[in-house]
Amino acid sequence: MNPTAPLLLETRNLHFRFGSRPILHEVSLQVEAGSIYGFLGPNGAGKSTTMRLLLGLLRPASGSVHLFGHDLGRHRVALLNRVGALIENPSLYDHLTGRENVEATRRLRGVPAHRTAEVLALVGLTDNAHRPAREYSLGMRQRLGLAIALLSDPDLLLLDEPTNGLDPNGIMEMRELLQRLRQEHGKTILVSSHLIHEIEKVATHVGVIQQGRLVFQGSLPDLQRLQTGRGRLVLETQDADTCRNLLPGLLAGATVAGPGTLRLPWLSQEHTAEVAAALVAAGQPLYGLRLEQPSLEDTFLHLTEEAAR
Amino acid sequence: MNPAYPLPGPLTQLRHTLAADTLKLKRTAALWLALGGGALPVLLNFLIFYFKGRYLVKAGDNPWLQYVGMSWQTASVLLLPMFVVLLTGLVVNLENRASGWKHLLAQPVGRGAVFGSKLLLLLALNAVAQVLYVGLLLAAGHLLGAVRPGLGFQSHSIELLPVLRMLGHSYLASLGILGVQYAAALIFRSFVGPLALGIGGIVSALTLLRWEYIHLVPYAAPTVVLRLMKFDPGLTVPAALAPAEWHSLLWFGVSLVAGYVVLLRRNVSQ
C-alpha cells in the first residue's frame, strides 16, 4: 500500500467479540483517500460487524477506529457528519413515501432542503418518490438507501453489500454510480461484498477477511500479481508419466493431471520455452501448451481457504 | 485533538432529531391514537347520559359534577394507562419495524438526542391526547345541554380551574407509566414485550387497588389521584400534588435514567 497517501479510514488492531465468542481479530484496515476499497469475505466472516464498528454502532473489545485521522471513539458525532452509510438492508419506514424517507434523514442531519430532490434524482427514483416505501421493489429500496447515504454529500461512503437484491442491470448501475462518485466527486468508498467479480470491476483496493482475520490487503494490481504467482502451465502430450521421467529436472514440480496431461507452476516465459524445447528434443509429441490463470475468484477462495485451515 | 468539522450543539441535534421523529409519525397508529384516544371515554359517557341520564341526575342537581366525575373515572382507571402503554410501544416500534436503530444511531447525532427526541414526542402526544379529552368532555357536556335539555346541563356550569387542575394531576400521574414503558420499549426492542408488561402492570394495579401501598405502583397512579376530586358542593381539586404523583414522577425519573443508560450502552448488532 502506498505509504504516502493519506488514510481516510484506518482501524488499528480491531478486536471484537459477542459475549465470549470472538468475532474479529486484529483487523487493521487502511483505506486511502479517493479509493474504492472492496471489502471481501464469505458470509459470516465479519464484514458487517466491521462495518458496524466503523460507524460506532458496536464498541470494539480493543483497538480503535480512525476516520479522517481522528479517533471515532472520541469524536463520533463530528466524524459521522462526513460519513454516509448503507448497512445491509436499508432502514426504511414503510408507511412513509420514498421522499419522506429521505426527508426524515435530511431533517435529522440538518442538510439543506434541496438535497432531497437531488439525491432522489441521482439514484433515479424521482418518478417513484411519491409512492410509499412498502410498494418498492428490493432494488428500489436499495437505491433509496443509497440516496439517504448520499444526502449529506459525505466524503466517505460505507456500503455493506449494496448490490443485495439488485438484478444484473441494477448491479451494473450501482457499479457505474460508485465509479462516478469516486471519479467526479472525489468520494472514498468502502464497499463490502462476498462476490469477488463484483468488486474487481470497481475497486482500486481490496481487503479480504476470513473468520474475523484480514488475510489480504492491497491494491487490486497487488491481488492480481498474487494471482499471477499462482499461474499453471498445462502440457498436453502422449504420455505424461514418460515425459516426467525423461525430464526429471525441468518437470520436477509437475503433477500428472491426466494420462497425457501435465500441470506445473508457471515460472517465466523462458522456462516455458525451455520445457517445450526439451520435450521436443526428447522425442515426445507436444499437442498443446497453455497458461492457466486462476480467476480472481480462485485466488479469493484460495486466500480464504488458507485462512480457514 | 479536536476535529475541525462543524459539530451541531446538543440542542440543535435534539431539534433536528425531533423534526425527523415528527415526520415519521405521519400516517401512524400512534398519531391516530393520540388524536382519537381522548374521544372514547367522552363518547361512552355522552351515550350513557344521553340514554340513561334521567336515572343518574336528580332533578335540580348540577349534572356536570356527576358527568365529569364519571367520565374521569372511565378515562383514568383503564383507558389512560392503556393509552400510555400503547402510545410508547407504537412510537418506539416505528424504529424496530424499520430496523431503524442501526441507521438512526449511525447518524451524526448523539444518543442523548435520539433518546430525548422520542421522550419529548411521547410527552407531547400524551399531553395532546389529555387536553383533547378535556376539550371534548366539556364540548360534549354542552352538546348534552342542547340535545337533552331535561338533564339541565345548559342551566348549570362547571368551574374550569378544578377541571384544569385535575388534568394536570392526571398528566403527572400518567408519567410514571410513560417512563417505565419507554424504558421497557427501549430494552425489549419489540412491541409485544412492553405491551405484556403494561397489561400485567395495569391488571395488577387494578387488583391491588385497596392495598395500603398502592400509591407506589405507577400503573395505579391515575386511578389513585381520582380521590383528589371532591364534589361537595361544587367540584374542588387541590393544587398540591398527591403522594401517588410524587411516586409517579420518581418512577418516571428512575426509568428514564435506566432507559438512557441502556440506549447509550447498546451494541447495535442486528
Coordinates of N, CA and C in Angstrom, one line a residue, chain A residues 16 18 52 55-59 67-71 74-83 85 87-97 100 103-105 107-110 148, chain B residues 1-8 13 16-17 19-20 22-28 94-95 97-111 264-270:
Chain A
F16 N -13.1 -7.7 18.3 CA -14.5 -7.7 18.8 C -15.0 -9.0 19.1
F18 N -18.7 -11.1 20.6 CA -20.1 -11.2 21.1 C -20.1 -12.1 22.3
R52 N -20.1 -2.1 11.2 CA -20.8 -1.5 12.4 C -19.8 -0.9 13.4
L55 N -18.9 2.5 12.3 CA -19.9 3.6 12.5 C -20.2 3.8 14.0
G56 N -19.5 3.1 14.8 CA -19.7 3.3 16.3 C -21.0 2.6 16.8
L57 N -21.5 1.7 15.9 CA -22.7 1.0 16.4 C -22.3 -0.1 17.4
L58 N -21.1 -0.6 17.2 CA -20.6 -1.6 18.2 C -19.3 -1.0 18.8
R59 N -19.0 -1.4 20.0 CA -17.8 -0.9 20.6 C -16.7 -2.0 20.5
L67 N -11.2 7.8 11.6 CA -11.8 8.3 10.4 C -11.2 9.7 10.2
F68 N -10.7 10.0 9.0 CA -10.1 11.3 8.7 C -9.0 11.7 9.7
G69 N -8.3 10.6 10.2 CA -7.2 10.9 11.1 C -7.6 11.1 12.6
H70 N -8.9 11.0 12.9 CA -9.3 11.2 14.3 C -10.0 9.9 14.9
D71 N -9.9 9.8 16.2 CA -10.4 8.6 16.8 C -11.9 8.7 16.9
R74 N -13.7 9.0 20.2 CA -13.8 10.3 20.9 C -14.5 11.4 20.2
H75 N -14.7 11.3 18.9 CA -15.3 12.3 18.1 C -16.4 11.8 17.2
R76 N -17.2 10.8 17.7 CA -18.1 10.1 16.9 C -19.1 11.0 16.1
V77 N -19.7 11.9 16.8 CA -20.8 12.7 16.1 C -20.2 13.6 15.0
A78 N -19.0 14.2 15.4 CA -18.4 15.1 14.4 C -17.9 14.4 13.2
L79 N -17.3 13.2 13.4 CA -16.8 12.4 12.3 C -17.9 11.8 11.4
L80 N -19.0 11.4 12.1 CA -20.1 10.8 11.3 C -20.8 11.8 10.4
N81 N -20.6 13.1 10.7 CA -21.1 14.2 9.9 C -20.6 14.1 8.5
R82 N -19.4 13.5 8.3 CA -18.8 13.4 7.0 C -18.9 12.0 6.4
V83 N -19.7 11.1 7.0 CA -19.9 9.7 6.5 C -21.3 9.4 6.1
A85 N -23.7 6.1 5.1 CA -23.6 4.6 5.2 C -24.9 3.9 4.8
I87 N -26.1 0.1 5.6 CA -25.7 -1.2 6.3 C -26.7 -2.2 6.0
E88 N -26.4 -3.2 5.3 CA -27.3 -4.3 4.9 C -28.5 -3.8 4.3
N89 N -29.7 -4.3 4.7 CA -30.9 -3.8 4.1 C -31.1 -2.4 4.6
P90 N -31.5 -1.5 3.7 CA -31.7 -0.1 4.2 C -32.8 0.0 5.2
S91 N -32.7 0.9 6.2 CA -33.7 1.1 7.2 C -34.7 2.0 6.6
L92 N -35.9 1.5 6.2 CA -36.9 2.3 5.6 C -38.2 2.3 6.4
Y93 N -38.9 3.4 6.5 CA -40.2 3.4 7.2 C -41.2 3.2 6.1
D94 N -41.8 2.0 6.2 CA -42.7 1.6 5.1 C -44.0 2.4 5.0
H95 N -44.4 3.1 6.1 CA -45.6 3.9 6.0 C -45.3 5.3 5.4
L96 N -44.1 5.6 5.1 CA -43.7 6.9 4.5 C -43.4 6.7 3.1
T97 N -43.5 7.8 2.3 CA -43.2 7.7 0.9 C -41.7 7.7 0.7
E100 N -40.4 11.1 1.7 CA -40.5 11.3 3.2 C -39.4 10.5 3.9
E103 N -36.4 12.6 3.4 CA -36.7 13.8 4.2 C -36.4 13.6 5.7
A104 N -36.8 12.4 6.2 CA -36.6 12.2 7.7 C -35.1 12.3 8.0
T105 N -34.3 11.6 7.2 CA -32.8 11.7 7.5 C -32.3 13.1 7.2
R107 N -33.8 15.9 7.6 CA -34.0 16.8 8.8 C -33.1 16.4 10.0
L108 N -32.9 15.1 10.1 CA -32.0 14.6 11.2 C -30.6 15.2 11.1
R109 N -30.1 15.2 9.9 CA -28.7 15.7 9.7 C -28.6 17.2 9.5
G110 N -29.8 17.9 9.4 CA -29.7 19.3 9.1 C -29.2 19.7 7.8
I148 N -30.2 8.0 0.6 CA -30.2 8.5 2.0 C -28.7 8.6 2.5
Chain B
M1 N -6.9 17.0 20.7 CA -7.1 16.9 19.3 C -8.6 17.0 19.0
N2 N -9.0 18.0 18.3 CA -10.4 18.1 18.0 C -10.6 18.3 16.5
P3 N -11.4 17.4 15.9 CA -11.6 17.5 14.5 C -12.2 18.8 14.2
A4 N -11.7 19.5 13.2 CA -12.2 20.8 12.9 C -13.4 20.7 11.9
Y5 N -14.4 19.9 12.3 CA -15.6 19.8 11.5 C -16.7 20.4 12.3
P6 N -17.7 21.0 11.5 CA -18.8 21.6 12.2 C -19.5 20.6 13.0
L7 N -19.7 20.8 14.3 CA -20.4 19.9 15.1 C -21.6 20.6 15.7
P8 N -22.8 20.2 15.3 CA -24.0 20.8 15.9 C -24.1 20.6 17.4
Q13 N -28.9 19.3 17.7 CA -29.1 17.8 17.5 C -30.5 17.4 17.9
H16 N -33.1 18.8 15.4 CA -33.1 18.0 14.2 C -33.7 16.6 14.3
T17 N -33.4 16.0 15.4 CA -33.9 14.6 15.7 C -35.4 14.7 15.8
A19 N -37.4 17.0 14.6 CA -38.0 17.3 13.3 C -38.2 16.0 12.5
A20 N -37.2 15.1 12.6 CA -37.3 13.9 11.9 C -38.3 12.9 12.5
T22 N -40.9 13.7 14.2 CA -42.3 14.2 14.0 C -42.8 13.8 12.6
L23 N -41.9 13.9 11.6 CA -42.2 13.4 10.3 C -42.6 12.0 10.2
K24 N -41.8 11.2 11.0 CA -42.1 9.7 11.0 C -43.4 9.3 11.5
L25 N -44.1 10.3 12.3 CA -45.4 10.0 12.9 C -46.5 10.0 11.8
K26 N -46.2 10.6 10.7 CA -47.2 10.7 9.6 C -47.9 9.4 9.4
R27 N -49.2 9.4 9.3 CA -50.0 8.2 9.0 C -49.7 7.0 9.9
T28 N -49.3 7.2 11.1 CA -49.1 6.1 12.0 C -50.2 5.9 13.0
L94 N -41.8 2.1 15.8 CA -41.6 2.6 14.5 C -40.2 2.3 14.0
E95 N -39.2 2.5 15.0 CA -37.8 2.2 14.7 C -37.6 0.7 14.6
R97 N -39.6 -1.6 13.7 CA -40.1 -2.2 12.4 C -39.3 -1.8 11.2
A98 N -38.7 -0.7 11.2 CA -37.9 -0.2 10.0 C -36.5 -0.7 10.2
S99 N -36.1 -1.5 11.2 CA -34.8 -1.8 11.6 C -34.0 -0.4 11.6
G100 N -34.7 0.5 12.2 CA -34.2 1.9 12.1 C -33.1 2.3 13.1
W101 N -32.8 1.4 14.1 CA -31.8 1.8 15.1 C -30.5 1.8 14.5
K102 N -30.1 0.9 13.6 CA -28.8 0.9 13.1 C -28.5 2.1 12.2
H103 N -29.6 2.6 11.6 CA -29.5 3.8 10.8 C -29.4 5.1 11.7
L104 N -30.4 5.1 12.6 CA -30.5 6.3 13.5 C -29.3 6.5 14.3
L105 N -28.7 5.4 14.8 CA -27.6 5.6 15.7 C -26.2 5.7 15.0
A106 N -26.3 5.6 13.6 CA -25.1 5.8 12.8 C -25.1 7.3 12.2
Q107 N -26.1 8.0 12.6 CA -26.2 9.4 12.1 C -25.4 10.3 13.1
P108 N -25.0 11.5 12.6 CA -24.2 12.4 13.4 C -25.1 13.2 14.5
V109 N -25.8 12.4 15.3 CA -26.5 13.0 16.4 C -26.2 12.1 17.6
G110 N -26.1 12.7 18.8 CA -25.7 11.9 20.0 C -26.9 11.0 20.3
R111 N -26.6 10.0 21.1 CA -27.7 9.1 21.6 C -28.6 9.8 22.5
L264 N -27.5 4.1 25.6 CA -26.2 4.6 25.5 C -25.2 3.4 25.3
R265 N -25.5 2.4 26.0 CA -24.5 1.2 26.0 C -24.8 0.2 24.9
R266 N -25.9 0.5 24.2 CA -26.4 -0.6 23.3 C -25.3 -0.8 22.2
N267 N -25.1 -2.1 22.0 CA -24.3 -2.5 20.8 C -25.4 -2.9 19.7
V268 N -25.4 -2.2 18.6 CA -26.4 -2.4 17.6 C -25.9 -3.5 16.7
S269 N -26.4 -4.7 17.0 CA -25.8 -5.8 16.2 C -26.8 -6.4 15.2
Q270 N -28.0 -6.0 15.3 CA -29.0 -6.5 14.3 C -29.6 -5.4 13.4

